[in-house]
Coordinates of C-alpha atoms and ligand atoms in Angstrom, one line a residue:
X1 CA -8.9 -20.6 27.3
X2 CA -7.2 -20.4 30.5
X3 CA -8.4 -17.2 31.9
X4 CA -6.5 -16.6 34.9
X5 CA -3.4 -17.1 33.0
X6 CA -4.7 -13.8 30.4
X7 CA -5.9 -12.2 33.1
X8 CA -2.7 -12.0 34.9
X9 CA -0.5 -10.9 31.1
X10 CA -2.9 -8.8 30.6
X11 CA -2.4 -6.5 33.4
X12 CA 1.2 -6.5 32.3
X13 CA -0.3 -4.7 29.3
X14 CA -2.5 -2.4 31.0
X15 CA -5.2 -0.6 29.1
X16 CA -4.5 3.9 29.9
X17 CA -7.9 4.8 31.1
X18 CA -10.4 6.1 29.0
X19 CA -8.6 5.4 26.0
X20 CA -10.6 4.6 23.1
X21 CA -9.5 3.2 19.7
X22 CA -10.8 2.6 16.7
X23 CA -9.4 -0.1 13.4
X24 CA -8.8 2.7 11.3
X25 CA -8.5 2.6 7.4
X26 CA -5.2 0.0 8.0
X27 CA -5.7 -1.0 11.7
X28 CA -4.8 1.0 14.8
X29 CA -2.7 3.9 14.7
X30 CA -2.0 6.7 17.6
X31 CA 1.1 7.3 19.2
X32 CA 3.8 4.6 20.5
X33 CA 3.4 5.3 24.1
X34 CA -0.5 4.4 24.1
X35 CA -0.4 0.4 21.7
X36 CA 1.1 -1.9 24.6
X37 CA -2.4 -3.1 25.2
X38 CA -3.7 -2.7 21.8
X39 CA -0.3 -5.3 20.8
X40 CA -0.9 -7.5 23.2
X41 CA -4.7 -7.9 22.5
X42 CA -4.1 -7.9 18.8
X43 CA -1.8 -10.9 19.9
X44 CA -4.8 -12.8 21.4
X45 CA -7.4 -11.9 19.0
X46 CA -4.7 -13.1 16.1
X47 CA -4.9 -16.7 17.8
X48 CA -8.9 -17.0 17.7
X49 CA -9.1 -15.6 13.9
X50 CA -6.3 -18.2 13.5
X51 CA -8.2 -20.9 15.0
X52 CA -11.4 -20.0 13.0
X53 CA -9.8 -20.3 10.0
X54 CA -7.4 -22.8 10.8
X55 CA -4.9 -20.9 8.9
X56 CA -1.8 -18.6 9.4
X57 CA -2.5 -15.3 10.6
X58 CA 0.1 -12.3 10.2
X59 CA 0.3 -9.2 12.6
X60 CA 2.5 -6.2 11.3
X61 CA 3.6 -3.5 13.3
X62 CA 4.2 -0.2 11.4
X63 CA 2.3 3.2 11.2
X64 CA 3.4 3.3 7.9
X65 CA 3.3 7.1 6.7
X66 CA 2.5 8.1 10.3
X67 CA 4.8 10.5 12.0
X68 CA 8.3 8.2 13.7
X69 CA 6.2 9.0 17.0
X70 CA 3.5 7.0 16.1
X71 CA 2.8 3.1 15.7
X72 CA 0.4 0.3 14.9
X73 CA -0.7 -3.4 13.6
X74 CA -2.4 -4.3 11.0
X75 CA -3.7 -7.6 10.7
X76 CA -3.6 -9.7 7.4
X77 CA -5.9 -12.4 6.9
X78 CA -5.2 -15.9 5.6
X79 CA -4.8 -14.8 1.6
X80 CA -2.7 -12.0 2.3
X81 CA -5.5 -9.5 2.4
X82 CA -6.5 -7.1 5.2
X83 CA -8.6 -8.5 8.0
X84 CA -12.5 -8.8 7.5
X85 CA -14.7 -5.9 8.3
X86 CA -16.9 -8.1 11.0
X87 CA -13.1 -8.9 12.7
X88 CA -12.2 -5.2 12.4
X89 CA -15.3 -4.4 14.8
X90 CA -14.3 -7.9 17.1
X91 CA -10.5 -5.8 17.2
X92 CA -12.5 -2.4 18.3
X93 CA -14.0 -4.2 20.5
X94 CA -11.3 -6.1 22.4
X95 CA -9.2 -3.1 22.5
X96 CA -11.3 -0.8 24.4
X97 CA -12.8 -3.2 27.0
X98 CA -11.6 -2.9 30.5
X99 CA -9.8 -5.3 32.2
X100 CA -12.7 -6.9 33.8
X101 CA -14.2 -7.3 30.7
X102 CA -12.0 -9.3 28.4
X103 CA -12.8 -12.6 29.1
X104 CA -16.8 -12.1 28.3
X105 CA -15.2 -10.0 25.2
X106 CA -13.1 -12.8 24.4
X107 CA -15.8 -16.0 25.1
X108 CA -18.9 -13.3 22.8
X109 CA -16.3 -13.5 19.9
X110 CA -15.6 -16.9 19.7
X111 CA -19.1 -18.1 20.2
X112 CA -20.6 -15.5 17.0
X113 CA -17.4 -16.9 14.9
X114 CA -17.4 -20.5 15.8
X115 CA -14.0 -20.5 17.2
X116 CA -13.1 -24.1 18.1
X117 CA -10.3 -22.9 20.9
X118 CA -9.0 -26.9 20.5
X119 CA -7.6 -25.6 17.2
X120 CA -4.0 -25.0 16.7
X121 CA -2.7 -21.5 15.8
X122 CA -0.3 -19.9 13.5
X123 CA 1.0 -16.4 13.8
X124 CA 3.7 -14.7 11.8
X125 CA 5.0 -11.4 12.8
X126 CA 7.1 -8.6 11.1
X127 CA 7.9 -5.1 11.9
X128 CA 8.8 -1.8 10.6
X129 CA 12.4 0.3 11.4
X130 CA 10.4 2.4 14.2
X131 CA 12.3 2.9 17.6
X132 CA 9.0 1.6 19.4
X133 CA 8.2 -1.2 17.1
X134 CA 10.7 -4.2 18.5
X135 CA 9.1 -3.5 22.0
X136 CA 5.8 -3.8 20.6
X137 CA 6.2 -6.9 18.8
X138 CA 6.8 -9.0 21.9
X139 CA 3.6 -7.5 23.1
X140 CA 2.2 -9.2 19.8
X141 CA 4.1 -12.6 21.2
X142 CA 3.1 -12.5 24.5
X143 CA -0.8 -12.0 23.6
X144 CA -0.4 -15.1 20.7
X145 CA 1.8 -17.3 23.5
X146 CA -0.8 -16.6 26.4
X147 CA -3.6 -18.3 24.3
X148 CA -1.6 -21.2 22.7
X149 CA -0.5 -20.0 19.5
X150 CA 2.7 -20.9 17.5
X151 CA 4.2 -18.3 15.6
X152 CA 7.3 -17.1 13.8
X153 CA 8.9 -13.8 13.9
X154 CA 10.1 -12.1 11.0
X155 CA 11.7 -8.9 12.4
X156 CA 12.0 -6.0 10.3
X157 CA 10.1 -6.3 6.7
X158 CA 8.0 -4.4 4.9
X159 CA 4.4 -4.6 5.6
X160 CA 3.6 -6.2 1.6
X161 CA 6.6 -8.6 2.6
X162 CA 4.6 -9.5 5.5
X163 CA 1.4 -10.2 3.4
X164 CA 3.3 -12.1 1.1
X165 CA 4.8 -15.0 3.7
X166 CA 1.1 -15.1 4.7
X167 CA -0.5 -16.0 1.5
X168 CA 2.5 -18.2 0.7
X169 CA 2.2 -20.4 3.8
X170 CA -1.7 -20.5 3.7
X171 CA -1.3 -21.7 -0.3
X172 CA 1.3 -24.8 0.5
X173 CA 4.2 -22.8 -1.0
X174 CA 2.3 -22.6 -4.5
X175 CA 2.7 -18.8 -4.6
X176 CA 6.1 -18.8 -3.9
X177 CA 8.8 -19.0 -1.0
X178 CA 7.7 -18.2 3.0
X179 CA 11.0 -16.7 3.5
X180 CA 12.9 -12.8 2.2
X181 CA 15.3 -14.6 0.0
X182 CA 11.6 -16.8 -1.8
X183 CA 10.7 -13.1 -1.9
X184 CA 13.6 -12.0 -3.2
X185 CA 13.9 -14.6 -5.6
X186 CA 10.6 -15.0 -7.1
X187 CA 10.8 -11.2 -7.6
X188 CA 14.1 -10.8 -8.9
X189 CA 14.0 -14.1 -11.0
X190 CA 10.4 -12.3 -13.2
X191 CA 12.5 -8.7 -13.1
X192 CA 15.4 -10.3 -14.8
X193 CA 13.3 -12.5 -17.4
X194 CA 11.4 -8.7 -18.2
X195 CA 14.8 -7.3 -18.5
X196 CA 16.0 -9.6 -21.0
X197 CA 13.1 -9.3 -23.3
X198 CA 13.6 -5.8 -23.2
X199 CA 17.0 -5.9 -24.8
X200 CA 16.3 -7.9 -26.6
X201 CA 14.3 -5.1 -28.9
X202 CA 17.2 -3.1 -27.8
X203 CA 16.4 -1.4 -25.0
X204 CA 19.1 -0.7 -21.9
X205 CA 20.1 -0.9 -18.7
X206 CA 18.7 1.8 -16.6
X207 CA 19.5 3.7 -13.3
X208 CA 16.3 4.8 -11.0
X209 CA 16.8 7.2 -7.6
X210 CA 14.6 6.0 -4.6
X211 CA 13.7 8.1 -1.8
X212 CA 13.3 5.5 0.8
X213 CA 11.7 7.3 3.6
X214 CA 14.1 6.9 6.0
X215 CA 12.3 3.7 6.6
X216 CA 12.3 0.0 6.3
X217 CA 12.0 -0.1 2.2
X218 CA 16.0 1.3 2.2
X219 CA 16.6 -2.0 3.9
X220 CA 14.9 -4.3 2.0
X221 CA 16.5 -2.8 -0.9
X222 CA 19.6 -2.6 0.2
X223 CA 19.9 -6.4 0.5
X224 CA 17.6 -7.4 -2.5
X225 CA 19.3 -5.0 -5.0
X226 CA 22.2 -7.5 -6.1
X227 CA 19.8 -10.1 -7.4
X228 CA 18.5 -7.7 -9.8
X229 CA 20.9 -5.1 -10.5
X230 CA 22.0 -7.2 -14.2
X231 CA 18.3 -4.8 -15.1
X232 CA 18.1 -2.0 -12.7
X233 CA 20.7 -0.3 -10.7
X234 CA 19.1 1.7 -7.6
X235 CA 20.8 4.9 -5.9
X236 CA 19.2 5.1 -2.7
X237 CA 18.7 8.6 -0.8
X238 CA 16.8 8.8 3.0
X239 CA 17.7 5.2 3.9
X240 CA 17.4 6.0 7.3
X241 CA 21.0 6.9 8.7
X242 CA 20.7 10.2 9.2
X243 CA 17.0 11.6 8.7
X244 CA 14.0 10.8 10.6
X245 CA 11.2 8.5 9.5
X246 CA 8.7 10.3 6.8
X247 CA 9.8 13.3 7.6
X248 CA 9.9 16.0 4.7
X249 CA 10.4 12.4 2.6
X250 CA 8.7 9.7 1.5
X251 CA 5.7 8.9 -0.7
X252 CA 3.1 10.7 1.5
X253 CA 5.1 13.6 1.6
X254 CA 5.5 14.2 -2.1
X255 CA 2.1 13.4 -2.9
X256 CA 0.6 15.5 -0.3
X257 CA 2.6 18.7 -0.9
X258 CA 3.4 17.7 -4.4
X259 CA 7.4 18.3 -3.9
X260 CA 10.5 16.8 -4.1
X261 CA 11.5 14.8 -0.8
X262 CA 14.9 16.8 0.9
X263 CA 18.2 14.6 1.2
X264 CA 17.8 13.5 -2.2
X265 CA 19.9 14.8 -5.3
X266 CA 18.0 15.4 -8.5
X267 CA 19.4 16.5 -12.0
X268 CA 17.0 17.8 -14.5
X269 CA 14.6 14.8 -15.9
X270 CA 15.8 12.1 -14.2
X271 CA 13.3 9.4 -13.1
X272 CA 13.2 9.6 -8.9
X273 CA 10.8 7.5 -6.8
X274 CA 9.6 7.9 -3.1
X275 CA 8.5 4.7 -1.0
X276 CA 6.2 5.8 2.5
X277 CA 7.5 4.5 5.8
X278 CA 6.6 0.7 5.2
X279 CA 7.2 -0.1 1.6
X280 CA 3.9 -0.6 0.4
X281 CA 3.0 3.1 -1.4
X282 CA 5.5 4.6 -4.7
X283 CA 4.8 7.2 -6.3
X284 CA 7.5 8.6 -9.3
X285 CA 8.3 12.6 -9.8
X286 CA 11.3 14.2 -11.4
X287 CA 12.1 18.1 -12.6
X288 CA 11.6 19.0 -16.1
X289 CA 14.5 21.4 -17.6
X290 CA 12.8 24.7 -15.9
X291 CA 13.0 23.4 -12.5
X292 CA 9.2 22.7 -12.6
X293 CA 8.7 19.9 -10.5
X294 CA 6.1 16.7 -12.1
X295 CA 4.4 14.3 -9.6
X296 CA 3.6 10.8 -11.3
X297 CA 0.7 9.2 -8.7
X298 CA -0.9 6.6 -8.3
X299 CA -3.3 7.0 -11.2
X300 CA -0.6 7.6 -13.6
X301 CA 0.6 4.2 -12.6
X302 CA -2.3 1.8 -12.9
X303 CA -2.4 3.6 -16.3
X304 CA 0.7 2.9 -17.5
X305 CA 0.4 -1.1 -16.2
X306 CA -3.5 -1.2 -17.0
X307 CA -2.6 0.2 -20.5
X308 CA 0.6 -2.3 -21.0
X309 CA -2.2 -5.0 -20.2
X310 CA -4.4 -4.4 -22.6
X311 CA -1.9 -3.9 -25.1
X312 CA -0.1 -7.6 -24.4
X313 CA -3.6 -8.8 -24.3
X314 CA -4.6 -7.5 -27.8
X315 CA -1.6 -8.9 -29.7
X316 CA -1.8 -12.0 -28.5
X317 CA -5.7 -11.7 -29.4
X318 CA -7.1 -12.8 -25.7
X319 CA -10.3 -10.8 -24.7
X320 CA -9.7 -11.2 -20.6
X321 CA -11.8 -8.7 -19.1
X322 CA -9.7 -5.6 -17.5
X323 CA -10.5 -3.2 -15.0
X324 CA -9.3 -0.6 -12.7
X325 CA -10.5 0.2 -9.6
X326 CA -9.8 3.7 -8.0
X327 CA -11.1 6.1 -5.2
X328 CA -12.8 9.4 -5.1
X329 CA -8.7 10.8 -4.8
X330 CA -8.2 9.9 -8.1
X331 CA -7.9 13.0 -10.2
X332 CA -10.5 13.4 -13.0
X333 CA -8.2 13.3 -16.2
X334 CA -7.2 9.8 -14.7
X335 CA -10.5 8.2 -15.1
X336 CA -11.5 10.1 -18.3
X337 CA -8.3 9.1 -20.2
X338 CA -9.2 5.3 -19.0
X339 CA -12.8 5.0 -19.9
X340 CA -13.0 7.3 -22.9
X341 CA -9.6 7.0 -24.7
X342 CA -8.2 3.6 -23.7
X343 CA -11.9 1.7 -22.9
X344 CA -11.0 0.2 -19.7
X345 CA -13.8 0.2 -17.0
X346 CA -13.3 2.2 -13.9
X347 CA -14.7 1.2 -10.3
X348 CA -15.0 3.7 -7.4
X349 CA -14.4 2.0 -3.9
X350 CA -14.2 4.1 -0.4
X351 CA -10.7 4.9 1.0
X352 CA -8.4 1.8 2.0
X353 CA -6.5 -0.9 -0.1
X354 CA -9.0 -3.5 1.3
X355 CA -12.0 -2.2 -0.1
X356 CA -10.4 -1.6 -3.6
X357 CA -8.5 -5.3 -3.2
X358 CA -11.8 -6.5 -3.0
X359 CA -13.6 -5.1 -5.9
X360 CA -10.7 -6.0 -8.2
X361 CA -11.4 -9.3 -7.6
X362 CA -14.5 -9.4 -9.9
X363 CA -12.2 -9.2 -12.8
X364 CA -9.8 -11.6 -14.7
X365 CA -7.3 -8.7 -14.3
X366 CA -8.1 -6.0 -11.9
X367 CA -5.7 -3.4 -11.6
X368 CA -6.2 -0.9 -8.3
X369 CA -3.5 2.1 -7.5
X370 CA -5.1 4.5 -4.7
X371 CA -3.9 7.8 -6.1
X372 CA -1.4 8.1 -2.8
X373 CA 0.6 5.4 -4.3
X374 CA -0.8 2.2 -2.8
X375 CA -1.9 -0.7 -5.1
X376 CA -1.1 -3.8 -7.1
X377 CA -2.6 -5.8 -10.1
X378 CA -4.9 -9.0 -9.3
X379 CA -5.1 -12.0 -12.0
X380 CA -8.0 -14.5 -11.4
X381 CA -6.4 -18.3 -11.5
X382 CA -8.6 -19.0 -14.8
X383 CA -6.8 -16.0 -15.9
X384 CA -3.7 -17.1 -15.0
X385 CA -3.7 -20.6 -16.0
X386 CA -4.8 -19.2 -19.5
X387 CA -1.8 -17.1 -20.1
X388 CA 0.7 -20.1 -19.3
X389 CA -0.9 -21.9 -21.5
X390 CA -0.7 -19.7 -23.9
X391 CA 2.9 -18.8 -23.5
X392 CA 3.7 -22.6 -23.9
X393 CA 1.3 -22.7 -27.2
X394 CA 1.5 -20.0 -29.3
X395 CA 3.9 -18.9 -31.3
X396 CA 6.1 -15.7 -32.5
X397 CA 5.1 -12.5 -31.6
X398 CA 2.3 -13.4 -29.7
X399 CA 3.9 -16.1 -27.7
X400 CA 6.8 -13.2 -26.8
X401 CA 3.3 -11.2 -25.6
X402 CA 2.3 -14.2 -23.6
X403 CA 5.6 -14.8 -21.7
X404 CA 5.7 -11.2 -20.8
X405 CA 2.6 -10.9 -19.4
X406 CA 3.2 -14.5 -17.4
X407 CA 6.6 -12.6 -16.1
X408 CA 4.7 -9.8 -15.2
X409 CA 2.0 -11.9 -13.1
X410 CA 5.1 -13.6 -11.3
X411 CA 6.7 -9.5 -10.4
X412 CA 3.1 -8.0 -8.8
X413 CA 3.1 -9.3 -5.2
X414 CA -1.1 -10.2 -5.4
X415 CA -1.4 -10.0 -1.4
X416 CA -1.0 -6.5 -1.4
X417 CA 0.4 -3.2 -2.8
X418 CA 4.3 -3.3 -2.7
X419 CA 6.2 -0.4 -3.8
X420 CA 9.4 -2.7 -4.5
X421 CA 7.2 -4.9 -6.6
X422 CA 5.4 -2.0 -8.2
X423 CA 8.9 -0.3 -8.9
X424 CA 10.1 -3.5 -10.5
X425 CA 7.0 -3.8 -12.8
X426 CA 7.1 0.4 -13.6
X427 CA 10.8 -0.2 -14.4
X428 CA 10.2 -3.3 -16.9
X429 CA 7.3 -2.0 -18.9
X430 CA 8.8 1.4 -19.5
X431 CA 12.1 -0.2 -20.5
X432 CA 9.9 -2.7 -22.9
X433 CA 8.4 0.4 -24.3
X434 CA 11.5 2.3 -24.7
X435 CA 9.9 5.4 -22.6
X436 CA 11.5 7.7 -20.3
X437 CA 9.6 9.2 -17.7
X438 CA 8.4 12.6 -19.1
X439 CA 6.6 10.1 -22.2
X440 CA 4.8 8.6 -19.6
X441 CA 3.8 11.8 -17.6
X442 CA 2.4 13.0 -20.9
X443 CA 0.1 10.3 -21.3
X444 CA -2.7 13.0 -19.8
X445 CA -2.2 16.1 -17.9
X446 CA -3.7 15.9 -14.5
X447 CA -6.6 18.1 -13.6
X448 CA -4.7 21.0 -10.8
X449 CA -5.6 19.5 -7.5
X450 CA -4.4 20.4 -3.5
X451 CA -5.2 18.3 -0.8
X452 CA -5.3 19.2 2.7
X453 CA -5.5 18.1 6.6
X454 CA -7.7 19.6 8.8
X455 CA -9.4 19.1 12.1
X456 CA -12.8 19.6 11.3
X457 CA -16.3 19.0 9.0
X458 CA -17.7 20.1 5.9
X459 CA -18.3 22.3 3.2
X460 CA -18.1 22.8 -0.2
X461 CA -17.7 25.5 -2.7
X462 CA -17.3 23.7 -6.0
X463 CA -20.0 25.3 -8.2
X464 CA -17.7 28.8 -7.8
X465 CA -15.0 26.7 -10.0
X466 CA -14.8 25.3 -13.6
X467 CA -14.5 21.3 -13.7
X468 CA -13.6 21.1 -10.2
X469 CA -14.7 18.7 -7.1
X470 CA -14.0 18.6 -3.9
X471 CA -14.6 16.6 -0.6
X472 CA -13.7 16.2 3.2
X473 CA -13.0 13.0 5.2
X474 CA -12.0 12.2 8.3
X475 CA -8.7 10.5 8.3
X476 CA -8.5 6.7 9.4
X477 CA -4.8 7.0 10.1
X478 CA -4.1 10.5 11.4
X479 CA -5.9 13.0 14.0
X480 CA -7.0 14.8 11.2
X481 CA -9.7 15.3 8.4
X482 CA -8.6 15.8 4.4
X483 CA -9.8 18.0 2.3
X484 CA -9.5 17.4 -1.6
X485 CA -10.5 19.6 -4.6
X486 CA -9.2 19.8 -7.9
X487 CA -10.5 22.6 -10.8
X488 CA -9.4 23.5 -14.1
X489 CA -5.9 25.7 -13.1
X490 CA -4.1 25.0 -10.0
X491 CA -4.7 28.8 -8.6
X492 CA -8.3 27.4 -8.4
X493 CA -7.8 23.8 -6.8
X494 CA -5.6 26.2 -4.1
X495 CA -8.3 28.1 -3.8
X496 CA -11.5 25.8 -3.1
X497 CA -9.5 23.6 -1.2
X498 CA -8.4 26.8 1.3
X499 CA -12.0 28.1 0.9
X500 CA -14.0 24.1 2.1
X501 CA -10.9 24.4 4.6
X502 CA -12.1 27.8 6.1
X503 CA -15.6 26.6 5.8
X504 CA -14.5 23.7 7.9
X505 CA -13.0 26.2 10.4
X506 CA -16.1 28.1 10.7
X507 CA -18.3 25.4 11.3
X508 CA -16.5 23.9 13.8
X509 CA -15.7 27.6 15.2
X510 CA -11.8 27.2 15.2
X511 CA -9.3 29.3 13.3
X512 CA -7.7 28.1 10.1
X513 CA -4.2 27.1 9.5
X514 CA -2.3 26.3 6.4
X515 CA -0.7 23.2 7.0
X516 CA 3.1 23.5 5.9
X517 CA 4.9 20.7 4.7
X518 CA 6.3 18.4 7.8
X519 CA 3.5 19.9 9.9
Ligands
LIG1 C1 -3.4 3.5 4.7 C2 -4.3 2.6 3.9 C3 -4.6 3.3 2.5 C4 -5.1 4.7 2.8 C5 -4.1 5.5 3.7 C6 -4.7 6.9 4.1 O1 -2.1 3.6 4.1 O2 -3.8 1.4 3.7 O3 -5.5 2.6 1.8 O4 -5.2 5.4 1.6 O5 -3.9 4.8 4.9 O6 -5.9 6.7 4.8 P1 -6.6 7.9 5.5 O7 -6.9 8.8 4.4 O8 -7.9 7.2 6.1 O9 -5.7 8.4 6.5 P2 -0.8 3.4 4.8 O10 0.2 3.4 3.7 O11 -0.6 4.6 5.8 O12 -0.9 2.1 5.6

């Protein structure tokens, strides 16, 4: 480590005094003007966790449903996952020291992880569409270059993109491509296998409108639609030439205030999707015939894939075990409709894709969808290697079972939630059923909920309310704390939720607010 040569970049990147960060939920997030130190230090402490696991790192700068103000990194770890809790507190750590502190902060790391600094390093780095995020990710460079490491620059992807070239280099190219167009391809190729199954039971070619966030997802789209467009044709809306990023659009937006994003056209019943900021959230809505507005979340989703799943495993008679893994977001009917009326075993993890990632790995098929829209399905490689076989083996209708479900494994990017992906896979299984979207709304009728921000603690009011809940937590993305409660009409959800948010007010003797939509 040559510490002169840090020291000196370093000041280049100089830490605003008194500043104090934490790794949130999905890494460091606060506004633009305040990461040029927190980039360049992520840079360096890429390198080590590199070294240590003598593996490609990636390093993603995006403050995904964050305001176009904002930024951040997130790093992924070598399979595509988020970074390890004990690196998270390393990356707190690093961040906040003073100047004159970084090299011990530096050496204390690398002696408790065994860093062997000889090792060579690996970085690969991608971006969101953010005016501040090209500037940043040469922060990101100049932190890997100071200590040693190689790396290779993506540019502008989405962060699941990002997650994906990870796993694929650190898996010698077994799970797919390190490049867009593998991505593309390995994707597209699954999509386009689905869609010809589907007709052939006679099912057809669809249309699907995406609200793209003004955001990097509009992009990716944009050049990936052509290789699957024989299936799907997408009409974009908010792909970022006029609009502002995530603002009165995408997935957050529409899940949070439970409306329709602006700049898009609806007709009555059509199937609409939003994407958030960096691609890696979807959540469906559309407008039934009286204008009333239907939000289809996260939960609806991993019902709809965890209930195609089980179906394709029963026919072709293969008892894998299946489960789904939520959080305390997840409205009630949700989890009801999965345990009681289709069987399947639901897990409750804290807030943020890398704790439910990790608890859907105990299960030959874990499915996980955070109610905001952010999830994917994991297959174990016993599970996986079973259903080739058995697509190559058995014959008739339950071979046609088997080859959907390997198609399927190929079209879920496993290093992290992806809306593309997960719009892909929504798109195929409700073609192969023949659904439109109100059939799948109507699977259950979510229990009224309202979910707000606010700046303070806790209280709750819940006994006042028939089959309600409701909780407060500080936000590991925003300046902010949420409060969520749902009860049995949606006058009483609005209700308790206003009523733990005035509570919250009192306690922390400010003045309540009603948080409008873009505020
Ligand atoms: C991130 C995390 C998600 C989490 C969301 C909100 O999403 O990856 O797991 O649900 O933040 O977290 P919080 O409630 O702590 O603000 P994204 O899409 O913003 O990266």
């Amino acid at each position: 480590m040559d510490i002169d040569t840090i020291t000196k970049h370093s000041a280049l990147h100089a830490k605003p005094n008194g500043l104090i960060l934490q790794y949130g939920t999905a890494g460091f997030r606060t506004k633009a003007e305040h990461l040029d130190h927190v980039m360049f230090r992520m840079g360096l402490l890429a390198v080590l966790r590199s070294k240590q696991t003598k593996s490609t790192i990636g390093v993603m700068v995006t403050a995904s449903h964050n305001p176009e103000e904002d930024n951040g990194v997130k790093l992924v770890d070598p399979l595509g996952e988020m970074l390890a809790p004990s690196w998270e507190e390393h990356a707190t750590c690093l961040v906040n020291a003073e100047e004159q502190d970084m090299q011990s902060v530096l050496v204390n790391i690398s002696e408790k992880e065994g860093v062997n600094l000889q090792q060579d390093a690996f970085i690969v780095i991608g971006r969101d569409t953010r005016p501040s995020s090209e500037k940043l990710s040469q922060s990101v460079i100049d932190g890997v270059t100071v200590l040693g490491g190689q790396f290779h620059d993506y540019g502008l992807l989405t962060t699941p993109q990002l997650h994906y070239m990870v796993y694929c280099r650190n898996t010698g190219g077994q799970y797919g491509k390190a490049t867009i167009e593998g991505y593309y391809q390995k994707l597209s190729k699954a999509f386009v296998e689905l869609s010809k199954q589907a007709s052939c039971s006679g099912n057809e070619y669809r249309s699907l409108k995406v609200d793209c966030a003004n955001g990097i997802g509009a992009l990716k789209l944009r050049e990936m639609e052509h290789y699957f467009s024989q299936g799907l044709s997408v009409q974009l809306f908010n792909d970022g030439t006029k609009g502002k990023l995530n603002h009165l659009c995408g997935a957050d937006f529409v899940k949070s205030y439970q409306t329709s994003p602006q700049g898009m056209e609806m007709e009555s019943n059509e199937r609409c999707c939003s994407f958030d900021g960096d691609a890696d959230r979807i959540v469906y809505f559309y407008h039934d015939a009286d204008g009333h507005f239907h939000l289809i979340d996260g939960d609806k989703i991993a019902t709809l894939i965890s209930s195609f799943l089980k179906e394709l495993l029963l026919e072709i008679g293969e008892s894998l075990n299946i489960g789904v893994v939520q959080t305390a977001y997840a409205n009630g009917s949700s989890t009801r409709y999965l345990e009681e009326i289709m069987k399947i075993p639901v897990y409750c993890t804290k807030t943020g894709v890398k704790h439910l990632h990790h608890k859907a790995q105990d299960f030959d098929i874990g499915v996980y969808f955070e109610a905001n829209g952010h999830g994917t399905v994991l297959f174990s490689k016993a599970a996986e290697m079973k259903i080739k076989q058995l697509a190559n083996d058995l014959e008739d209708k339950k071979m046609k079972a088997a080859k959907l479900l390997e198609n399927i494994i190929d079209l879920f990017n496993q290093a992290a939630g992806d809306a593309i992906s997960d719009m892909l896979v929504i798109e195929a299984i409700l073609t192969l059923k023949g659904w439109t979207v109100q059939q799948w709304d109507a699977i259950y009728t979510d229990l009224p909920n309202r979910q707000l921000k606010v700046k303070e603690a806790i209280n709750n009011l819940v006994k006042k309310y028939r089959l309600s809940r409701a909780f407060v937590r500080p936000s590991g993305t925003e300046d902010v704390v949420r409060v969520y409660a749902e009860a049995d009409s949606q006058e009483s959800a609005d209700n308790l939720a206003h009523e733990v948010s005035l509570a919250v007010y009192q306690l922390a003797g400010g003045v309540g607010e009603k948080p409008q939509p873009g505020s």
